[in-house]
CSV table of N, CA and C in Angstrom, one decimal:
chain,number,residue,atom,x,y,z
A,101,UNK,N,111.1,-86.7,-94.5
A,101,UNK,CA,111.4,-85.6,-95.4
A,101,UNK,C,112.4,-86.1,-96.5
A,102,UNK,N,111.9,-85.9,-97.8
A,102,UNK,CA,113.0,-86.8,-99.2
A,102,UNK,C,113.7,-85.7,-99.0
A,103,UNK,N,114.7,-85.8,-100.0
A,103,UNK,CA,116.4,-84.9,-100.3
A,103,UNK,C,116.1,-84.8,-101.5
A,104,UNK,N,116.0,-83.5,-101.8
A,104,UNK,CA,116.2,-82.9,-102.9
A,104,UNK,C,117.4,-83.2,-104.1
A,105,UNK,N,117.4,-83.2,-105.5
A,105,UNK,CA,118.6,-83.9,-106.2
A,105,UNK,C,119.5,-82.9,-106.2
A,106,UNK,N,119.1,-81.7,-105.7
A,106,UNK,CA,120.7,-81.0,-105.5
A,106,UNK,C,121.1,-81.4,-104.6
A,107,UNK,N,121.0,-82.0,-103.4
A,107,UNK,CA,121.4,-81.9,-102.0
A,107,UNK,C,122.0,-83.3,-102.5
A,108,UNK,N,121.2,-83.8,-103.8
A,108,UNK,CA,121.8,-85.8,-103.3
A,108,UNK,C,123.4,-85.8,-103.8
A,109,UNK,N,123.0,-84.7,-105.3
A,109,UNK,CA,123.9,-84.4,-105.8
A,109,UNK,C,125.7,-83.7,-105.4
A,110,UNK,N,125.0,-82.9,-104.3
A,110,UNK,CA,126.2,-82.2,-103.5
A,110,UNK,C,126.6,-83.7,-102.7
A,111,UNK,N,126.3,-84.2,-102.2
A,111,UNK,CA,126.6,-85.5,-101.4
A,111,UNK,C,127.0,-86.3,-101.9
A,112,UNK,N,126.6,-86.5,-103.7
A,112,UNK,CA,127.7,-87.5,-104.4
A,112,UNK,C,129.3,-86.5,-104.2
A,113,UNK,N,129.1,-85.6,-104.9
A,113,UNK,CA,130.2,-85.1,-104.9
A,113,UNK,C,131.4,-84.6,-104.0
A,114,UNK,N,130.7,-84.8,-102.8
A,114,UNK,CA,131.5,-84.9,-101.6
A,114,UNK,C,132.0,-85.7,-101.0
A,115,UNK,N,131.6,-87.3,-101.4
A,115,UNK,CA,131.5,-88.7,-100.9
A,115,UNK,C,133.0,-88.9,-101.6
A,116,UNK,N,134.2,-89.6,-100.8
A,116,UNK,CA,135.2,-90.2,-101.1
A,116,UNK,C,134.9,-91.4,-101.6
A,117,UNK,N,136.0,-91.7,-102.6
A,117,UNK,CA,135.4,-92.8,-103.5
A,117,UNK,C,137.5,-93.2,-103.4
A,118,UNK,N,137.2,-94.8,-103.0
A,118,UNK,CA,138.6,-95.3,-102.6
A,118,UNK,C,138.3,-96.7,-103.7
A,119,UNK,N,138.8,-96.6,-104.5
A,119,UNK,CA,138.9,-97.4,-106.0
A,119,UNK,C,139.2,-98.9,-105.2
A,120,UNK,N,138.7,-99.9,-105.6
A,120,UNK,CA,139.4,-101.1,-105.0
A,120,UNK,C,140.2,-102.1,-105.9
A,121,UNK,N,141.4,-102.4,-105.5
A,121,UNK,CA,141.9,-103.5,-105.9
A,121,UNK,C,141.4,-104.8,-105.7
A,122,UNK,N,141.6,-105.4,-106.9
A,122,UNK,CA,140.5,-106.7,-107.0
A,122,UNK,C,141.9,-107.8,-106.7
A,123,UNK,N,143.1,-107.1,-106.3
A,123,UNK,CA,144.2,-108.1,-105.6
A,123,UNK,C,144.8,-108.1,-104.4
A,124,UNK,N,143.5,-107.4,-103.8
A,124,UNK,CA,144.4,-107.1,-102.6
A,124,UNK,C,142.7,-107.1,-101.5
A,125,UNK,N,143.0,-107.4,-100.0
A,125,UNK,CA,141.8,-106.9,-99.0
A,125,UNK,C,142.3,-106.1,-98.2
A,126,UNK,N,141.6,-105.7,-97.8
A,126,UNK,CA,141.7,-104.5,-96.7
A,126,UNK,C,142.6,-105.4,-95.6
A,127,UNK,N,143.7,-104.5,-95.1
A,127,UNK,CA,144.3,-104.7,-94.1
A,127,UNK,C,144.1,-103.9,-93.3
A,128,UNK,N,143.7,-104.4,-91.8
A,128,UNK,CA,144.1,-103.6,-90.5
A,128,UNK,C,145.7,-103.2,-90.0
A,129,UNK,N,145.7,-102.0,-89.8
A,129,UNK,CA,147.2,-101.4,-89.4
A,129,UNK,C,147.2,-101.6,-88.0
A,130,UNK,N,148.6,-102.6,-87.6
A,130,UNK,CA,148.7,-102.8,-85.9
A,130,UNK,C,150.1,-102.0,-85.5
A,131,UNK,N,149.9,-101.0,-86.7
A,131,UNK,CA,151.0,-100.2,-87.0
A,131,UNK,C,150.8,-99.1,-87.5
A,132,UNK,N,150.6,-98.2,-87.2
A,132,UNK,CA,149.8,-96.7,-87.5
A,132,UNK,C,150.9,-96.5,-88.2
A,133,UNK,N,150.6,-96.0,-89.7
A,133,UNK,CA,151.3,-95.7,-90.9
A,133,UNK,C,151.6,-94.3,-90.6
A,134,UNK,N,152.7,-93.5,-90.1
A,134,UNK,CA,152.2,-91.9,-89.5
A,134,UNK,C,153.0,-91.3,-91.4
A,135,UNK,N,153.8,-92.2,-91.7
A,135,UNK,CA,154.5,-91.4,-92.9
A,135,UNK,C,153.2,-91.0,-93.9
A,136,UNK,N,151.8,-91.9,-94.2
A,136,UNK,CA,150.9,-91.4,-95.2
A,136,UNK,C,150.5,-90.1,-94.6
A,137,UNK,N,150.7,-89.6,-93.5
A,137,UNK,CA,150.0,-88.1,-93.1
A,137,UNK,C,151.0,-87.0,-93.6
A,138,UNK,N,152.2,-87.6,-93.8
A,138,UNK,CA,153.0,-86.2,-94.6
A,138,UNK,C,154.3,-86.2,-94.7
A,139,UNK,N,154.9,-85.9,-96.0
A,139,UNK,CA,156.1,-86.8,-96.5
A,139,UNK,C,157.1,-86.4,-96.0
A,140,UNK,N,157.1,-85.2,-94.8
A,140,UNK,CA,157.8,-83.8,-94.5
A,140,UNK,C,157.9,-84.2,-93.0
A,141,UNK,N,157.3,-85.3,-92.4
A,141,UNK,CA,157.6,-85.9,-90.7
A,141,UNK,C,158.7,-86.8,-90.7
A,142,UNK,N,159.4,-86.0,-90.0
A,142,UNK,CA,160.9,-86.6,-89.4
A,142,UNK,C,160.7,-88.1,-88.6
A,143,UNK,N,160.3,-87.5,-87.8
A,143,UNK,CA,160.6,-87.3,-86.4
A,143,UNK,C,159.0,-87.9,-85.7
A,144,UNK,N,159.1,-88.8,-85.2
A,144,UNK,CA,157.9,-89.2,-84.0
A,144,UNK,C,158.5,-90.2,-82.6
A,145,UNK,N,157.0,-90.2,-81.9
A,145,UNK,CA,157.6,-90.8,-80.6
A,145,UNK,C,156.4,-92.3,-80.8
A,146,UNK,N,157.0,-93.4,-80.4
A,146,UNK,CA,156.3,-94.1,-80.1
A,146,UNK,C,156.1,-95.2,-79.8
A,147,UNK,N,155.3,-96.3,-79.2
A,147,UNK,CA,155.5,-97.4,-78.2
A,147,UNK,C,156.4,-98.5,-78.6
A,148,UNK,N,157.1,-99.2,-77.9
A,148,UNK,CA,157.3,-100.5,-78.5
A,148,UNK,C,156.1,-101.7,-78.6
A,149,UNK,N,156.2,-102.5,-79.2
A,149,UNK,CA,155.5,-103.4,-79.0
A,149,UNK,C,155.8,-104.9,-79.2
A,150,UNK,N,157.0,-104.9,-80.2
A,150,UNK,CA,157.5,-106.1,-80.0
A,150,UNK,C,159.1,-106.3,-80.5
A,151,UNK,N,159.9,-107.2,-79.9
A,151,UNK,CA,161.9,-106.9,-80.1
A,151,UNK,C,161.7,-108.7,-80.9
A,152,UNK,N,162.7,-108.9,-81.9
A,152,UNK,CA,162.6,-110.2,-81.8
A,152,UNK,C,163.9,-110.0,-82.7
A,153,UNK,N,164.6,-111.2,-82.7
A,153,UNK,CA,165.6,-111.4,-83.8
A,153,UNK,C,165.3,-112.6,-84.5
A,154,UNK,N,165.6,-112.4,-86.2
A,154,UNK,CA,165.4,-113.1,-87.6
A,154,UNK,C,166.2,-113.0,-88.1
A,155,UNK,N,166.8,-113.9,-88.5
A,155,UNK,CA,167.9,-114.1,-89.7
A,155,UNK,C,169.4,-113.4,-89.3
A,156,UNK,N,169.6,-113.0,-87.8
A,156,UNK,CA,171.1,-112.1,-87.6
A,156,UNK,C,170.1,-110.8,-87.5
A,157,UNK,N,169.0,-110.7,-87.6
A,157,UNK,CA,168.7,-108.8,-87.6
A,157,UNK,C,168.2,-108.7,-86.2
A,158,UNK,N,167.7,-107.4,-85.5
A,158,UNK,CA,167.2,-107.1,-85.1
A,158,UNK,C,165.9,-106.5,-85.5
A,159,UNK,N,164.8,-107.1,-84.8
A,159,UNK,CA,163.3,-106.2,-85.9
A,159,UNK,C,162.5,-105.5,-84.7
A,160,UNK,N,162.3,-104.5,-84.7
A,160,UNK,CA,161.0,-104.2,-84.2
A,160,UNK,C,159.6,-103.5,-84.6
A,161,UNK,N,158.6,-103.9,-83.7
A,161,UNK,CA,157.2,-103.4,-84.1
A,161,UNK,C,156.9,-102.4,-83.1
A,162,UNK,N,156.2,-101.3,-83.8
A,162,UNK,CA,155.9,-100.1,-83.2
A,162,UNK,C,154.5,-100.2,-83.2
A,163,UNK,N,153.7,-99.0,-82.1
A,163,UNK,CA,152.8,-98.9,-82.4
A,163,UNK,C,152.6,-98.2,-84.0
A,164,UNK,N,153.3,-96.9,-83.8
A,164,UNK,CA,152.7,-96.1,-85.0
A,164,UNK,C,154.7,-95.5,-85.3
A,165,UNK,N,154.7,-95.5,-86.9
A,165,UNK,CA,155.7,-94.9,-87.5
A,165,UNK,C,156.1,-94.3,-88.2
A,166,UNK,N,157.2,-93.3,-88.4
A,166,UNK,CA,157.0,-92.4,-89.5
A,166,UNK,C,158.4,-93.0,-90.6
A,167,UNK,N,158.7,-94.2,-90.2
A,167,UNK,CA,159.6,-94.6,-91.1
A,167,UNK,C,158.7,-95.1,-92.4
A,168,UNK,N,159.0,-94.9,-93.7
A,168,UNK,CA,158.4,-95.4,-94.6
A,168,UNK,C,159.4,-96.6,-95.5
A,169,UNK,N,157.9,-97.7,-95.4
A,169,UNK,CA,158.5,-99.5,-95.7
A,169,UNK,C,159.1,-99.2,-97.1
A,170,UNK,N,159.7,-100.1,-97.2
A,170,UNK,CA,160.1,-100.0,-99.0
A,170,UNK,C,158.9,-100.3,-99.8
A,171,UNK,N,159.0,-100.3,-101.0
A,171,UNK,CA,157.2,-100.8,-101.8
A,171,UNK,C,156.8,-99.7,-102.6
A,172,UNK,N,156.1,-100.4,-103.7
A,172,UNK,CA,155.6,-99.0,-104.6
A,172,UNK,C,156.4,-98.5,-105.2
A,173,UNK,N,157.9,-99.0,-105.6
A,173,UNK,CA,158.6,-98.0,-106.4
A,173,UNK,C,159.5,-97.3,-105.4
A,174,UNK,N,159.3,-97.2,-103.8
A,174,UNK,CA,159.8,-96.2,-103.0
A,174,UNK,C,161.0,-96.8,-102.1
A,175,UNK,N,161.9,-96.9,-101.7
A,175,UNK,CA,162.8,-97.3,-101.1
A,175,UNK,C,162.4,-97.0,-99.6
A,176,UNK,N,163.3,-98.5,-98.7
A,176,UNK,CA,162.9,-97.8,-97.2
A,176,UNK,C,163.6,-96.3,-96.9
A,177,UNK,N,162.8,-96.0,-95.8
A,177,UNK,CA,163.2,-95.1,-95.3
A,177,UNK,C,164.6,-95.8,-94.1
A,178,UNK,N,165.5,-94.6,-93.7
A,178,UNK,CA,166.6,-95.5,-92.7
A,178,UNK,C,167.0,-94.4,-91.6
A,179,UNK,N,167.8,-94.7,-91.0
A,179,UNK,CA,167.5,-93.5,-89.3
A,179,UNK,C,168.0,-94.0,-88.0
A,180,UNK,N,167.5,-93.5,-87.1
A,180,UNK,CA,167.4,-94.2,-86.0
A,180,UNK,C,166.3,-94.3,-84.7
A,181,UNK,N,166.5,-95.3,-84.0
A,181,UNK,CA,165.2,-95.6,-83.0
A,181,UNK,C,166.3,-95.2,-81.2
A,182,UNK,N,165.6,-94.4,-80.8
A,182,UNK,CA,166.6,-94.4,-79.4
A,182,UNK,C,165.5,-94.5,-78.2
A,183,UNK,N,165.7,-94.7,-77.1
A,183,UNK,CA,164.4,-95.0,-75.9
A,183,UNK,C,165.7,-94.7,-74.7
A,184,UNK,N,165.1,-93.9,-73.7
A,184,UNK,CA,165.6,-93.5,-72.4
A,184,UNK,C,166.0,-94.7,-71.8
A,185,UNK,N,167.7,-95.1,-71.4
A,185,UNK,CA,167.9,-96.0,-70.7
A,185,UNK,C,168.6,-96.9,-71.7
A,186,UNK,N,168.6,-97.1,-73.1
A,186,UNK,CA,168.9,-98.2,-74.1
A,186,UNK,C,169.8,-97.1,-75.3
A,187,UNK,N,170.8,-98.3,-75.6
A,187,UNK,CA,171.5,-97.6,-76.7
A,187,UNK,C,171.2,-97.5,-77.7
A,188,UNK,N,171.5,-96.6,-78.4
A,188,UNK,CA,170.3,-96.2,-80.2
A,188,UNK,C,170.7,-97.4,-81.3
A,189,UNK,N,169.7,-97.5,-81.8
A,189,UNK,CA,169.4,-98.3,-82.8
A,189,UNK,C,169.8,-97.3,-84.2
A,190,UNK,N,170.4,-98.1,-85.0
A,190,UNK,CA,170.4,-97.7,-86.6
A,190,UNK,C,169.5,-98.7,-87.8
A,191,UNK,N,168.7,-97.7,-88.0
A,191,UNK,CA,167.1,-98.3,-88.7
A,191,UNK,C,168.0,-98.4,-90.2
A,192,UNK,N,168.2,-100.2,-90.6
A,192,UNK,CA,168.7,-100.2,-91.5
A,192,UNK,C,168.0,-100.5,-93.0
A,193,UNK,N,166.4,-101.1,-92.4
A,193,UNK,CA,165.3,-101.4,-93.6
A,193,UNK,C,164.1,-101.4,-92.9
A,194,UNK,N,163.3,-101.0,-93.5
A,194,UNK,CA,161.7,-101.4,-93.0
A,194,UNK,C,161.3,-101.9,-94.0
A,195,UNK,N,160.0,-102.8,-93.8
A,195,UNK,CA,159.2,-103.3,-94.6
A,195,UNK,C,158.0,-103.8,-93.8
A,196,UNK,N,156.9,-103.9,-94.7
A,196,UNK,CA,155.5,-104.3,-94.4
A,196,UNK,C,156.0,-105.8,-93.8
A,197,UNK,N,155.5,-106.6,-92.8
A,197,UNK,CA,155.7,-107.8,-92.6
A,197,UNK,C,155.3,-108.8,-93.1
A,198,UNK,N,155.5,-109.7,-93.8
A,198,UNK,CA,154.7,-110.8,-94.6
A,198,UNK,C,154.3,-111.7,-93.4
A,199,UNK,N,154.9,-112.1,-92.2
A,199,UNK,CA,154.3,-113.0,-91.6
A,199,UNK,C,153.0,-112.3,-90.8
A,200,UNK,N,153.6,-111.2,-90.2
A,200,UNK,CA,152.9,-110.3,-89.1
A,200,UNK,C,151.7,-109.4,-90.3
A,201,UNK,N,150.9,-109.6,-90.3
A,201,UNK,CA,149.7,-109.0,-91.1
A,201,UNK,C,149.7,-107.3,-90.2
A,202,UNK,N,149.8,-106.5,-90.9
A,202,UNK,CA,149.5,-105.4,-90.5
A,202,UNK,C,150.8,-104.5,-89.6
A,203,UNK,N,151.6,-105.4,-89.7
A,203,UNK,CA,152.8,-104.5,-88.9
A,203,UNK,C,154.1,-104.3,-89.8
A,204,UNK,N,154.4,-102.9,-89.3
A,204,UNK,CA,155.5,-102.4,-90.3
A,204,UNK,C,156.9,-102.9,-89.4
A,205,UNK,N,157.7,-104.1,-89.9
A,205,UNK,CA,159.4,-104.6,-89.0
A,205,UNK,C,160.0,-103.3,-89.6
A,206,UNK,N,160.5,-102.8,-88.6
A,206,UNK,CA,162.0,-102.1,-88.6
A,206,UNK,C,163.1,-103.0,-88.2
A,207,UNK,N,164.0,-103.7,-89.3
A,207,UNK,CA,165.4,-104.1,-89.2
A,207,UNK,C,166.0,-103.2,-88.6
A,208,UNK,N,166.8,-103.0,-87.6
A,208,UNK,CA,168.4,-102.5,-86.8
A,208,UNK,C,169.0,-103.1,-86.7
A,209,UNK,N,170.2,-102.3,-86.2
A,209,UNK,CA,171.6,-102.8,-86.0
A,209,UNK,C,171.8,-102.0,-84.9
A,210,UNK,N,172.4,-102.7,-83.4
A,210,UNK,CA,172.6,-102.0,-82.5
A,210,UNK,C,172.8,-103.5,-81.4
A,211,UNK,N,172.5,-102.8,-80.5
A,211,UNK,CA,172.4,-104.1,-78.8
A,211,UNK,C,171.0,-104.7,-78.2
A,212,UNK,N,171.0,-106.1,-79.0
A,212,UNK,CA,170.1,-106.9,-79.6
A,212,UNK,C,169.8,-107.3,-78.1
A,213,UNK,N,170.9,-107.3,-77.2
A,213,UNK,CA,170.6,-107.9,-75.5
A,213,UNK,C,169.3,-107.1,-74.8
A,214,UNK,N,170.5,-106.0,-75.2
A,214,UNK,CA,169.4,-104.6,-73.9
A,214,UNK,C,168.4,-104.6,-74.6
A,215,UNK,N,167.5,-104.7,-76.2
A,215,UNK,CA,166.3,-104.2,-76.3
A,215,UNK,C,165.2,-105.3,-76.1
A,216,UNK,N,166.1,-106.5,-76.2
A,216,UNK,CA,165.3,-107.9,-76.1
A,216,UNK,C,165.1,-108.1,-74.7
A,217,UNK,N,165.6,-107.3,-73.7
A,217,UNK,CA,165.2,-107.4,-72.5
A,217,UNK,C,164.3,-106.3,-72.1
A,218,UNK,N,163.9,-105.2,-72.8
A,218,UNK,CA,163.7,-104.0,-72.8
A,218,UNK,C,161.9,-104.2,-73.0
A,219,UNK,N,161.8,-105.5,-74.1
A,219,UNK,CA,160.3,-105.6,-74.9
A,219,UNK,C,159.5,-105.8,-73.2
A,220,UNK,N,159.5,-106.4,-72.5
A,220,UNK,CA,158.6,-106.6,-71.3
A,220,UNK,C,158.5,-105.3,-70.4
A,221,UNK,N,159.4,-104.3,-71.0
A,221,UNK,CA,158.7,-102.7,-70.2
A,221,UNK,C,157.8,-101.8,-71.3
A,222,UNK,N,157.9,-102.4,-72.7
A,222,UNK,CA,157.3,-101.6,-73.8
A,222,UNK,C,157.0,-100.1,-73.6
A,223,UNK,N,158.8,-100.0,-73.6
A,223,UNK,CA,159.2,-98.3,-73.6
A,223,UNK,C,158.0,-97.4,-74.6
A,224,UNK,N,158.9,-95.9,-74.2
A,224,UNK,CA,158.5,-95.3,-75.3
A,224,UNK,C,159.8,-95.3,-76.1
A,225,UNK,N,159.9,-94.5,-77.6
A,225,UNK,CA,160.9,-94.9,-78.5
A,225,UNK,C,160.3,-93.6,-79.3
A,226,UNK,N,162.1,-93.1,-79.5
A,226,UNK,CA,161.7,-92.1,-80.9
A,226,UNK,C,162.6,-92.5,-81.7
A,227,UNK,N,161.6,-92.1,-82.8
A,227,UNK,CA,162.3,-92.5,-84.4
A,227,UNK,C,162.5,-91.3,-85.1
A,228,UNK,N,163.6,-91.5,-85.8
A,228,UNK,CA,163.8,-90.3,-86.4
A,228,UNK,C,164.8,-90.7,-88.1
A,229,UNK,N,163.8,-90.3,-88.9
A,229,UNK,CA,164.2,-90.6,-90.3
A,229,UNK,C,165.6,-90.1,-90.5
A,230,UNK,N,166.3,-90.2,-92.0
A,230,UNK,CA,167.3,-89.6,-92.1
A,230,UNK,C,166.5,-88.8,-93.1
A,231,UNK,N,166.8,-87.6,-92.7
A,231,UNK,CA,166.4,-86.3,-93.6
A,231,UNK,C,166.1,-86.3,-94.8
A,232,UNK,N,167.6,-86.2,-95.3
A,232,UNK,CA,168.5,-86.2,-96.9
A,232,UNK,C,167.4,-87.1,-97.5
A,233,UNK,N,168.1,-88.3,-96.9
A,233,UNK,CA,167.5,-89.8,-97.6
A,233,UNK,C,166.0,-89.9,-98.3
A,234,UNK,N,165.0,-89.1,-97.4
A,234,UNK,CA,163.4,-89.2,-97.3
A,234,UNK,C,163.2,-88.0,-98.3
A,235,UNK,N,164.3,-86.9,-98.7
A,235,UNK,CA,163.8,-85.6,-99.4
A,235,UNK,C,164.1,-86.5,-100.7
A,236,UNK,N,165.2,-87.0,-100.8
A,236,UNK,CA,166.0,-87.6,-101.9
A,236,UNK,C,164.9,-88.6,-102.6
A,237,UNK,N,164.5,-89.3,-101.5
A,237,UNK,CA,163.4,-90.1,-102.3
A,237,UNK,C,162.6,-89.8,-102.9
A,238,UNK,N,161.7,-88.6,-101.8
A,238,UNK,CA,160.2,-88.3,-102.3
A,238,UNK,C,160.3,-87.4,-103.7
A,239,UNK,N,161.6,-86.3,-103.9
A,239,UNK,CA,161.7,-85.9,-105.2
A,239,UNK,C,162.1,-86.8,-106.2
A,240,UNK,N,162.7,-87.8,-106.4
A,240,UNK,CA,162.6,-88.8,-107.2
A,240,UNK,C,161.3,-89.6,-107.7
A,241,UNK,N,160.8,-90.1,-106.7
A,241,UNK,CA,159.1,-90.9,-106.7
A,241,UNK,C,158.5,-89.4,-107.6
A,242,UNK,N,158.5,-88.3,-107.0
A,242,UNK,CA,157.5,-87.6,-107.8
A,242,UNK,C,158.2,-87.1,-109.2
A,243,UNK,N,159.7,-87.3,-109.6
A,243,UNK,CA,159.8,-87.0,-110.8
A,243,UNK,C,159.5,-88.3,-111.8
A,244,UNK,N,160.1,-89.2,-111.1
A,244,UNK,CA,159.4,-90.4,-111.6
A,244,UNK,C,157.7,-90.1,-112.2
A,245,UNK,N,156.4,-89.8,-111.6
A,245,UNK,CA,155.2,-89.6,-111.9
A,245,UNK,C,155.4,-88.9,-112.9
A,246,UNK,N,156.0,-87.4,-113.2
A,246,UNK,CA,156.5,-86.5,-114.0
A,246,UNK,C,156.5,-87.3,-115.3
A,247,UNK,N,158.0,-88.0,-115.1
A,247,UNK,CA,158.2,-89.1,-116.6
A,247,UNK,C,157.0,-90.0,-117.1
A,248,UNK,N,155.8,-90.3,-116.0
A,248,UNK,CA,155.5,-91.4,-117.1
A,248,UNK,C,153.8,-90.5,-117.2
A,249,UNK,N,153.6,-89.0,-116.9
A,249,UNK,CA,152.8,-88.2,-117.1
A,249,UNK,C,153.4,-88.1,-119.1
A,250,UNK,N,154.2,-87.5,-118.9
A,250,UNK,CA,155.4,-87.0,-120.0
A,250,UNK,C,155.0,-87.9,-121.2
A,251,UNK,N,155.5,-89.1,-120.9
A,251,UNK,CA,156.1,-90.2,-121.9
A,251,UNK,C,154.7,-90.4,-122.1
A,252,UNK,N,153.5,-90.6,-121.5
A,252,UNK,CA,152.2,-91.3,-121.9
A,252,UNK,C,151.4,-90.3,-122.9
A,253,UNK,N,151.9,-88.9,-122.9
A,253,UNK,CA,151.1,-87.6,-123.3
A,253,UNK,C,152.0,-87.7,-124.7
A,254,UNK,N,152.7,-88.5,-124.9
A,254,UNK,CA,153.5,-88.6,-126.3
A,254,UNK,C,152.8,-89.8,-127.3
């Protein structure tokens, strides 16, 4: 049975169309991005998956986060990471990982012992943004769009 060109028609127009950059490939997330589902989440719970220390920092990989990496114009998000049994972390930078393909490092500051001993039970872990910080941003980023809506319409 053919499809009618209204029906193909409704179907174009329903089909997401995700523009590609000709500098960049698709990356797999081994780090569930939870901040692109909404700019307004604090607050999540989620696994560890790996503790390491770099340069004097503390870094770790989550399964999934609602901390958002620096990039784009947007500053990291900052906060803290706490897990039952371990003392809280203060989330001082995130960023996409250049060595680790697909994982978002959370830099802290806290007790590098207990969590580096902690990675072979790969707790659970809540993160929790700083509020202010994440409102403060996202009204800036979107007045920013504002300005160069503005400036280009000139």
């Amino acid at each position: 049975k053919g499809s009618s060109p209204e029906s193909s028609a409704a179907a174009e127009t329903n089909r997401r169309v995700v523009p590609e950059n000709a500098l960049s490939k698709p990356v797999g997330h081994k780090t569930r991005p939870l901040y692109m589902e909404g700019t307004y989440v604090f607050e999540c719970s989620a696994k560890l998956m790996d503790v390491w220390e770099e340069e004097g920092k503390l870094c770790l990989e989550l399964d999934q986060t609602v901390f958002h990496p620096q990039g784009g114009g947007q500053p990291s998000d900052v906060g803290s990471i706490e897990a039952e049994g371990l003392p809280p972390l203060e989330v001082t930078f995130v960023a996409k990982d250049k060595a680790r393909e697909g994982v978002i490092r959370h830099e802290c500051k806290g007790d590098a012992a207990a969590w580096l001993k902690a990675k072979s039970s790969s707790p659970t872990v809540i993160c929790k943004v700083d509020e202010s910080k994440r409102r403060t941003a996202a009204r800036l980023h979107s007045a920013g769009h504002l300005l160069d809506v503005a400036v280009y319409a000139l």
